[in-house]
Short mmCIF file of C-alpha atoms in Angstrom, two decimals:
data_model
loop_
_atom_site.label_atom_id
_atom_site.label_comp_id
_atom_site.label_asym_id
_atom_site.label_seq_id
_atom_site.Cartn_x
_atom_site.Cartn_y
_atom_site.Cartn_z
CA TRP E 613 97.43 100.64 97.94
CA PRO E 614 98.41 97.29 99.50
CA GLN E 615 95.62 95.82 101.65
CA LYS E 616 93.40 98.84 100.88
CA SER E 617 92.15 98.39 97.31
CA GLY E 618 90.76 95.88 94.86
CA LEU E 619 88.64 93.00 96.09
CA ILE E 620 89.65 92.77 99.76
CA LEU E 621 89.64 89.31 101.32
CA SER E 622 90.04 89.98 105.03
CA GLY E 623 89.15 87.34 107.57
CA SER E 624 89.61 83.63 108.15
CA ASP E 625 88.99 80.67 105.84
CA ILE E 626 87.78 82.67 102.81
CA THR E 627 87.87 81.02 99.37
CA LEU E 628 88.07 82.85 96.02
CA ARG E 629 87.65 80.30 93.23
CA ASN E 630 86.92 80.20 89.48
CA SER E 631 86.77 83.99 89.09
CA THR E 632 88.16 86.53 86.65
CA LEU E 633 89.26 89.91 87.99
CA ARG E 634 90.36 92.61 85.53
CA PHE E 635 91.08 96.34 85.35
CA SER E 636 92.09 98.04 88.57
CA ALA E 637 94.23 101.08 89.34
CA GLY E 638 95.73 99.16 92.27
CA PRO E 639 95.77 95.47 93.08
CA LEU E 640 92.97 93.32 91.70
CA VAL E 641 92.78 91.49 95.03
CA SER E 642 94.20 92.22 98.50
CA ILE E 643 94.51 89.09 100.63
CA ILE E 644 94.89 89.48 104.39
CA GLY E 645 93.70 87.44 107.35
CA THR E 646 94.34 83.71 107.75
CA ARG E 647 93.94 80.45 105.86
CA GLY E 648 92.49 81.89 102.64
CA VAL E 649 92.32 79.73 99.53
CA ILE E 650 92.71 81.57 96.23
CA THR E 651 92.52 79.02 93.44
CA ASN E 652 91.80 78.70 89.72
CA ASN E 653 91.34 82.43 89.08
CA VAL E 654 92.48 84.82 86.36
CA PHE E 655 93.99 88.17 87.37
CA ALA E 656 94.68 90.47 84.39
CA ASP E 657 95.22 94.14 83.60
CA GLY E 658 95.69 95.09 87.25
CA ASN E 659 97.61 97.83 89.01
CA TYR E 660 97.75 100.15 86.02
CA LEU E 661 99.03 102.98 88.27
CA VAL E 662 102.10 100.79 89.02
CA THR E 663 101.70 101.03 92.78
CA ASP E 664 103.86 99.01 95.15
CA ALA E 665 100.97 96.57 95.65
CA GLY E 666 101.27 94.40 92.55
CA ALA E 667 98.33 92.87 90.68
CA VAL E 668 97.83 90.48 93.62
CA SER E 669 98.71 91.77 97.09
CA PHE E 670 99.17 89.97 100.38
CA GLY E 671 99.61 93.30 102.18
CA LYS E 672 102.53 95.64 102.60
CA THR E 673 103.89 94.66 106.01
CA PHE E 674 103.34 91.98 108.58
CA ASP E 675 102.42 93.15 112.08
CA PRO E 676 100.56 90.69 114.31
CA GLY E 677 99.54 93.34 116.87
CA PRO E 678 95.88 94.08 117.74
CA GLY E 679 93.93 95.25 114.71
CA LEU E 680 96.98 95.28 112.46
CA VAL E 681 97.74 93.37 109.28
CA VAL E 682 98.10 89.62 109.53
CA SER E 683 98.40 87.49 106.42
CA THR E 684 99.14 83.88 107.37
CA ASP E 685 98.74 80.41 105.93
CA HIS E 686 97.11 81.41 102.63
CA ASP E 687 97.10 78.97 99.72
CA PHE E 688 97.50 80.81 96.40
CA GLY E 689 97.51 78.17 93.69
CA PHE E 690 96.47 77.31 90.11
CA ASN E 691 95.91 80.97 89.16
CA ARG E 692 96.93 82.95 86.10
CA VAL E 693 98.36 86.47 86.52
CA TYR E 694 99.26 88.51 83.45
CA ASN E 695 99.38 91.87 81.69
CA THR E 696 100.25 94.10 84.61
CA PRO E 697 102.55 97.14 84.54
CA GLY E 698 104.17 96.29 87.90
CA ARG E 699 104.73 93.29 90.17
CA GLY E 700 102.68 90.19 89.61
CA VAL E 701 102.21 88.75 93.11
CA ALA E 702 103.44 90.87 96.05
CA ILE E 703 103.93 88.58 99.05
CA ASN E 704 105.39 91.10 101.54
CA ALA E 705 103.03 90.29 104.43
CA LEU E 706 102.45 86.59 103.68
CA ARG E 707 103.74 84.35 106.48
CA ASN E 708 103.74 80.71 107.51
CA SER E 709 102.25 80.66 111.01
CA THR E 710 104.41 77.86 112.39
CA ASN E 711 107.84 79.33 111.48
CA ASN E 712 108.85 75.70 110.92
CA VAL E 713 110.36 74.45 107.67
CA ASN E 714 108.83 71.02 108.33
CA ASP E 715 105.29 72.41 108.73
CA ILE E 716 104.62 74.68 105.75
CA ARG E 717 101.08 76.01 105.51
CA ALA E 718 101.50 79.16 103.38
CA ARG E 719 102.09 78.49 99.68
CA VAL E 720 102.27 80.21 96.30
CA HIS E 721 102.15 77.31 93.85
CA HIS E 722 101.14 76.02 90.42
CA ASN E 723 100.47 79.52 89.06
CA VAL E 724 101.18 80.82 85.56
CA ILE E 725 102.53 84.37 85.66
CA HIS E 726 103.56 86.18 82.48
CA ASP E 727 103.83 89.58 80.86
CA VAL E 728 104.22 91.46 84.14
CA LEU E 729 106.51 94.43 84.92
CA LEU E 730 105.41 96.03 81.65
CA ARG E 731 106.15 99.57 82.91
CA SER E 732 108.49 99.00 85.84
CA TYR E 733 111.68 97.22 86.89
CA ASP E 734 113.66 96.20 89.99
CA SER E 735 110.86 93.88 90.95
CA GLY E 736 109.54 90.42 90.19
CA ALA E 737 106.65 88.27 89.06
CA ILE E 738 106.64 86.97 92.66
CA ASP E 739 108.26 89.55 94.89
CA THR E 740 108.95 90.60 98.46
CA VAL E 741 111.23 93.15 100.14
CA ALA E 742 112.91 92.94 103.57
CA THR E 743 110.71 90.22 105.03
CA ASP E 744 110.95 87.04 107.07
CA GLY E 745 108.62 84.57 105.34
CA GLN E 746 108.75 82.04 108.17
CA TYR E 747 109.14 79.38 105.46
CA VAL E 748 106.46 80.32 102.94
CA ARG E 749 106.81 77.84 100.07
CA ILE E 750 106.99 79.10 96.45
CA ASP E 751 106.78 76.07 94.17
CA HIS E 752 105.70 74.70 90.80
CA ASN E 753 105.03 78.12 89.26
CA VAL E 754 105.59 78.89 85.58
CA ILE E 755 106.87 82.42 84.98
CA TYR E 756 107.78 83.83 81.57
CA ASN E 757 108.02 86.74 79.11
CA MET E 758 109.53 89.59 81.11
CA ARG E 759 112.18 91.36 79.04
CA GLY E 760 114.65 93.97 80.17
CA PRO E 761 117.08 94.62 83.00
CA SER E 762 116.16 94.20 86.68
CA LYS E 763 113.02 92.20 85.93
CA HIS E 764 113.09 89.03 87.97
CA GLY E 765 110.96 85.91 87.96
CA ILE E 766 111.18 85.38 91.73
CA TYR E 767 112.74 88.22 93.72
CA MET E 768 113.60 87.86 97.40
CA ASP E 769 114.97 91.36 97.97
CA TYR E 770 116.75 91.34 101.36
CA SER E 771 114.31 88.66 102.52
CA TYR E 772 114.86 85.34 104.23
CA LYS E 773 113.27 82.03 105.28
CA TYR E 774 111.47 81.03 102.07
CA VAL E 775 111.37 77.61 100.43
CA ILE E 776 111.67 78.02 96.65
CA ASP E 777 111.54 74.85 94.57
CA HIS E 778 110.34 73.29 91.31
CA ASN E 779 109.58 76.57 89.49
CA VAL E 780 110.05 77.04 85.74
CA VAL E 781 111.20 80.54 84.74
CA TYR E 782 112.08 81.41 81.15
CA GLU E 783 112.23 84.35 78.73
CA VAL E 784 113.35 86.40 81.74
CA ASN E 785 116.79 88.03 81.99
CA GLN E 786 117.13 87.29 85.70
CA PRO E 787 115.04 84.22 86.67
CA ILE E 788 115.62 84.25 90.45
CA LEU E 789 117.36 86.87 92.57
CA LEU E 790 118.11 86.27 96.23
CA ASN E 791 119.50 89.54 97.57
CA TRP E 792 121.33 89.67 100.86
CA ARG E 793 123.73 92.00 102.65
CA ALA E 794 126.61 90.54 104.68
CA GLY E 795 126.21 91.12 108.41
CA TRP E 796 122.50 91.87 108.15
CA ASN E 797 120.23 89.68 110.25
CA GLY E 798 116.82 90.86 109.11
CA PRO E 799 114.58 93.94 109.11
CA SER E 800 114.65 94.42 112.88
CA THR E 801 118.43 94.84 113.12
CA PRO E 802 119.33 98.38 114.24
CA GLY E 803 121.10 100.37 111.56
CA SER E 804 120.06 98.06 108.72
#
């Protein structure tokens, strides 16, 4: 489901603005490629099959090899995501191209995300698993109304190198979860 369904934005410098996307079995939009701008949109009633893709998907894995999935330097801001059975925004393959905390180009910011994870748990409104974000910035988002155990506002599940600041998360049992395992240095470590 990730990067294979919904409206697929694949390429460089694509803008999706002032749109409403609703009702999809998988993600409403799959965002891959480079330097996309996704702004001032409404994403609702997506991913009703509760796939691993979320309502908004930046792809499942990051692999910069020839013809494989690359999702770098996207700007996802000023959107509303709501009423989805699973994850809100799945950022697994989203990366900052510079891998430099002082030169952040990839952002998830100023979004309102609510009433997600309606039929699932152990996930988040903004979520990734076992990834190196290369300093993707997650900032100024408002996340609310997710009741029940193992429902997180921002969930960095065994992930590292993200900048998370100035978010407001409320009416959520676990606002932010930063999972880590001692002695583990990232997804490429043998035996991890």
